[in-house]
């Protein structure tokens, strides 16, 4: 998608602070971190929202979580714990319409989330 911020990070048109990458997934630091560790794991392929996923995306979604585990370990929050969040559409607060898994750690998390 030419008009998508996160697709531009995948293509390199916009610089991302990348912490992990493989053939399917890119993980980079959130520009407005909500925790000492706050990174976003995105598929390199464009999907706008969770509602647009199909069975063909099953492996890709699994790859996002495997990347989350790798990065949480790499950034030193795996043992203490971290939160993964994927917002879908307006009421959940989705602002970038290329799916992304938030990975937050380095502080205590509250439940229920706001
Ligand atoms: P969401 O509100 O779930 O759609 O999350 C979008 C996230 O993307 C927010 O946490 C933003 O801070 C983050 N974000 C927006 N623009 C950038 C950018 N250029 N680089 C890194 N993170 C970004
Ligand atoms: Zn995109």
PDB file of C-alpha atoms and ligand atoms in Angstrom:
ATOM      1  CA  UNK A   1       0.000   0.000   0.000  1.00  0.00           C
ATOM      2  CA  UNK A   2       1.642   3.226  -1.142  1.00  0.00           C
ATOM      3  CA  UNK A   3      -0.249   5.406   1.316  1.00  0.00           C
ATOM      4  CA  UNK A   4       0.434   3.398   4.465  1.00  0.00           C
ATOM      5  CA  UNK A   5       2.923   4.625   7.098  1.00  0.00           C
ATOM      6  CA  UNK A   6       3.962   1.138   8.178  1.00  0.00           C
ATOM      7  CA  UNK A   7       4.318  -0.121   4.583  1.00  0.00           C
ATOM      8  CA  UNK A   8       6.716   2.813   4.089  1.00  0.00           C
ATOM      9  CA  UNK A   9       8.741   1.544   7.068  1.00  0.00           C
ATOM     10  CA  UNK A  10       8.877  -1.902   5.483  1.00  0.00           C
ATOM     11  CA  UNK A  11      10.059  -0.420   2.166  1.00  0.00           C
ATOM     12  CA  UNK A  12      12.579   1.871   3.914  1.00  0.00           C
ATOM     13  CA  UNK A  13      10.949   5.092   2.639  1.00  0.00           C
ATOM     14  CA  UNK A  14      10.440   6.113   6.284  1.00  0.00           C
ATOM     15  CA  UNK A  15      13.142   5.309   8.814  1.00  0.00           C
ATOM     16  CA  UNK A  16      12.183   2.975  11.640  1.00  0.00           C
ATOM     17  CA  UNK A  17      14.183   2.191  14.796  1.00  0.00           C
ATOM     18  CA  UNK A  18      14.273  -1.529  14.026  1.00  0.00           C
ATOM     19  CA  UNK A  19      14.996  -4.008  16.804  1.00  0.00           C
ATOM     20  CA  UNK A  20      14.179  -7.253  14.940  1.00  0.00           C
ATOM     21  CA  UNK A  21      13.458  -8.329  11.380  1.00  0.00           C
ATOM     22  CA  UNK A  22      12.873 -11.523   9.441  1.00  0.00           C
ATOM     23  CA  UNK A  23      11.347 -12.271   6.052  1.00  0.00           C
ATOM     24  CA  UNK A  24       7.756 -11.770   7.252  1.00  0.00           C
ATOM     25  CA  UNK A  25       7.976  -9.434  10.242  1.00  0.00           C
ATOM     26  CA  UNK A  26       9.490  -6.075  11.220  1.00  0.00           C
ATOM     27  CA  UNK A  27       9.701  -4.912  14.858  1.00  0.00           C
ATOM     28  CA  UNK A  28      10.548  -1.295  15.674  1.00  0.00           C
ATOM     29  CA  UNK A  29      10.343   1.112  18.597  1.00  0.00           C
ATOM     30  CA  UNK A  30       7.097   3.036  19.041  1.00  0.00           C
ATOM     31  CA  UNK A  31       7.615   6.773  18.462  1.00  0.00           C
ATOM     32  CA  UNK A  32       5.471   7.596  21.542  1.00  0.00           C
ATOM     33  CA  UNK A  33       6.391   4.891  24.061  1.00  0.00           C
ATOM     34  CA  UNK A  34       3.899   4.074  26.819  1.00  0.00           C
ATOM     35  CA  UNK A  35       6.371   1.935  28.794  1.00  0.00           C
ATOM     36  CA  UNK A  36      10.168   1.662  29.103  1.00  0.00           C
ATOM     37  CA  UNK A  37       9.963  -1.001  26.389  1.00  0.00           C
ATOM     38  CA  UNK A  38       7.338  -0.301  23.711  1.00  0.00           C
ATOM     39  CA  UNK A  39       7.832  -1.807  20.292  1.00  0.00           C
ATOM     40  CA  UNK A  40       5.488  -2.693  17.440  1.00  0.00           C
ATOM     41  CA  UNK A  41       5.621  -5.989  15.536  1.00  0.00           C
ATOM     42  CA  UNK A  42       4.129  -5.669  12.047  1.00  0.00           C
ATOM     43  CA  UNK A  43       3.717  -8.062   9.121  1.00  0.00           C
ATOM     44  CA  UNK A  44       5.629  -6.923   6.027  1.00  0.00           C
ATOM     45  CA  UNK A  45       2.462  -7.662   4.064  1.00  0.00           C
ATOM     46  CA  UNK A  46      -0.273  -5.028   4.393  1.00  0.00           C
ATOM     47  CA  UNK A  47      -3.434  -5.979   6.332  1.00  0.00           C
ATOM     48  CA  UNK A  48      -5.513  -3.052   7.615  1.00  0.00           C
ATOM     49  CA  UNK A  49      -7.241  -4.498  10.670  1.00  0.00           C
ATOM     50  CA  UNK A  50      -7.853  -7.779  12.481  1.00  0.00           C
ATOM     51  CA  UNK A  51     -11.218  -7.817  10.696  1.00  0.00           C
ATOM     52  CA  UNK A  52      -9.412  -8.185   7.358  1.00  0.00           C
ATOM     53  CA  UNK A  53      -7.499 -11.328   8.342  1.00  0.00           C
ATOM     54  CA  UNK A  54      -8.228 -14.600   6.529  1.00  0.00           C
ATOM     55  CA  UNK A  55      -7.187 -18.190   7.112  1.00  0.00           C
ATOM     56  CA  UNK A  56      -4.258 -17.526   4.760  1.00  0.00           C
ATOM     57  CA  UNK A  57      -2.814 -15.190   7.421  1.00  0.00           C
ATOM     58  CA  UNK A  58      -2.646 -17.851  10.142  1.00  0.00           C
ATOM     59  CA  UNK A  59       1.107 -18.334   9.859  1.00  0.00           C
ATOM     60  CA  UNK A  60       1.776 -14.593   9.690  1.00  0.00           C
ATOM     61  CA  UNK A  61      -0.107 -13.990  12.955  1.00  0.00           C
ATOM     62  CA  UNK A  62       1.901 -16.749  14.581  1.00  0.00           C
ATOM     63  CA  UNK A  63       5.078 -15.094  13.286  1.00  0.00           C
ATOM     64  CA  UNK A  64       4.122 -11.832  15.043  1.00  0.00           C
ATOM     65  CA  UNK A  65       3.939 -13.631  18.390  1.00  0.00           C
ATOM     66  CA  UNK A  66       7.182 -15.525  17.822  1.00  0.00           C
ATOM     67  CA  UNK A  67       8.828 -12.179  17.033  1.00  0.00           C
ATOM     68  CA  UNK A  68       7.300 -10.711  20.214  1.00  0.00           C
ATOM     69  CA  UNK A  69       8.883 -13.500  22.251  1.00  0.00           C
ATOM     70  CA  UNK A  70      12.270 -12.962  20.582  1.00  0.00           C
ATOM     71  CA  UNK A  71      12.222  -9.215  21.117  1.00  0.00           C
ATOM     72  CA  UNK A  72      10.965  -9.441  24.713  1.00  0.00           C
ATOM     73  CA  UNK A  73      13.881 -11.758  25.447  1.00  0.00           C
ATOM     74  CA  UNK A  74      16.341  -9.521  23.566  1.00  0.00           C
ATOM     75  CA  UNK A  75      15.162  -6.404  25.406  1.00  0.00           C
ATOM     76  CA  UNK A  76      15.224  -8.100  28.821  1.00  0.00           C
ATOM     77  CA  UNK A  77      11.527  -8.084  29.744  1.00  0.00           C
ATOM     78  CA  UNK A  78      10.570 -11.703  29.019  1.00  0.00           C
ATOM     79  CA  UNK A  79      11.196 -12.993  32.536  1.00  0.00           C
ATOM     80  CA  UNK A  80       9.424 -10.198  34.448  1.00  0.00           C
ATOM     81  CA  UNK A  81       6.580 -10.020  31.964  1.00  0.00           C
ATOM     82  CA  UNK A  82       5.199  -7.900  29.200  1.00  0.00           C
ATOM     83  CA  UNK A  83       1.910  -7.142  27.498  1.00  0.00           C
ATOM     84  CA  UNK A  84       0.914  -7.678  23.876  1.00  0.00           C
ATOM     85  CA  UNK A  85      -1.992  -5.680  22.440  1.00  0.00           C
ATOM     86  CA  UNK A  86      -3.509  -5.412  18.975  1.00  0.00           C
ATOM     87  CA  UNK A  87      -6.185  -2.719  18.705  1.00  0.00           C
ATOM     88  CA  UNK A  88      -8.954  -3.079  16.132  1.00  0.00           C
ATOM     89  CA  UNK A  89     -10.798  -0.039  14.781  1.00  0.00           C
ATOM     90  CA  UNK A  90     -11.898   3.201  16.405  1.00  0.00           C
ATOM     91  CA  UNK A  91     -13.310   2.199  19.770  1.00  0.00           C
ATOM     92  CA  UNK A  92     -10.206   0.201  20.573  1.00  0.00           C
ATOM     93  CA  UNK A  93      -8.020   3.179  19.655  1.00  0.00           C
ATOM     94  CA  UNK A  94      -6.485   1.931  16.401  1.00  0.00           C
ATOM     95  CA  UNK A  95      -4.854   4.896  14.656  1.00  0.00           C
ATOM     96  CA  UNK A  96      -2.584   3.200  12.102  1.00  0.00           C
ATOM     97  CA  UNK A  97      -4.462   0.906   9.747  1.00  0.00           C
ATOM     98  CA  UNK A  98      -1.731  -1.673   9.150  1.00  0.00           C
ATOM     99  CA  UNK A  99      -2.029  -4.308  11.859  1.00  0.00           C
ATOM    100  CA  UNK A 100       0.586  -4.137  14.586  1.00  0.00           C
ATOM    101  CA  UNK A 101       1.180  -5.994  17.810  1.00  0.00           C
ATOM    102  CA  UNK A 102       2.187  -3.660  20.631  1.00  0.00           C
ATOM    103  CA  UNK A 103       4.775  -5.196  22.977  1.00  0.00           C
ATOM    104  CA  UNK A 104       5.016  -3.277  26.254  1.00  0.00           C
ATOM    105  CA  UNK A 105       7.261  -4.019  29.210  1.00  0.00           C
ATOM    106  CA  UNK A 106       9.549  -2.636  31.870  1.00  0.00           C
ATOM    107  CA  UNK A 107       6.780  -1.516  34.231  1.00  0.00           C
ATOM    108  CA  UNK A 108       3.762  -3.035  35.975  1.00  0.00           C
ATOM    109  CA  UNK A 109       0.664  -3.214  33.800  1.00  0.00           C
ATOM    110  CA  UNK A 110      -2.872  -2.585  35.015  1.00  0.00           C
ATOM    111  CA  UNK A 111      -6.014  -4.575  34.382  1.00  0.00           C
ATOM    112  CA  UNK A 112      -8.560  -3.852  33.071  1.00  0.00           C
ATOM    113  CA  UNK A 113      -6.828  -1.689  30.458  1.00  0.00           C
ATOM    114  CA  UNK A 114      -8.207   1.801  29.837  1.00  0.00           C
TER     115      UNK A 114
HETATM  116  P1  LIG B   1      -2.619   2.104  17.451  1.00  0.00           P
HETATM  117  O1  LIG B   1      -3.168   3.310  18.167  1.00  0.00           O
HETATM  118  O2  LIG B   1      -2.892   0.799  18.141  1.00  0.00           O
HETATM  119  O3  LIG B   1      -3.020   2.087  15.997  1.00  0.00           O
HETATM  120  O4  LIG B   1      -1.054   2.251  17.518  1.00  0.00           O
HETATM  121  C1  LIG B   1      -0.327   3.033  16.617  1.00  0.00           C
HETATM  122  C2  LIG B   1       1.021   3.251  17.233  1.00  0.00           C
HETATM  123  O5  LIG B   1       1.912   3.660  16.205  1.00  0.00           O
HETATM  124  C3  LIG B   1       1.027   4.314  18.326  1.00  0.00           C
HETATM  125  O6  LIG B   1       1.477   3.751  19.546  1.00  0.00           O
HETATM  126  C4  LIG B   1       1.982   5.363  17.764  1.00  0.00           C
HETATM  127  O7  LIG B   1       2.756   5.982  18.772  1.00  0.00           O
HETATM  128  C5  LIG B   1       2.814   4.559  16.798  1.00  0.00           C
HETATM  129  N1  LIG B   1       3.414   5.323  15.715  1.00  0.00           N
HETATM  130  C6  LIG B   1       2.802   6.254  14.936  1.00  0.00           C
HETATM  131  N2  LIG B   1       3.683   6.756  14.043  1.00  0.00           N
HETATM  132  C7  LIG B   1       4.870   6.127  14.274  1.00  0.00           C
HETATM  133  C8  LIG B   1       6.161   6.218  13.701  1.00  0.00           C
HETATM  134  N3  LIG B   1       6.437   7.054  12.691  1.00  0.00           N
HETATM  135  N4  LIG B   1       7.151   5.424  14.191  1.00  0.00           N
HETATM  136  C9  LIG B   1       6.901   4.579  15.209  1.00  0.00           C
HETATM  137  N5  LIG B   1       5.691   4.440  15.801  1.00  0.00           N
HETATM  138  C10 LIG B   1       4.688   5.207  15.335  1.00  0.00           C
HETATM  139 ZN1  LIG B   2       0.590  -1.058   5.246  1.00  0.00          ZN
END
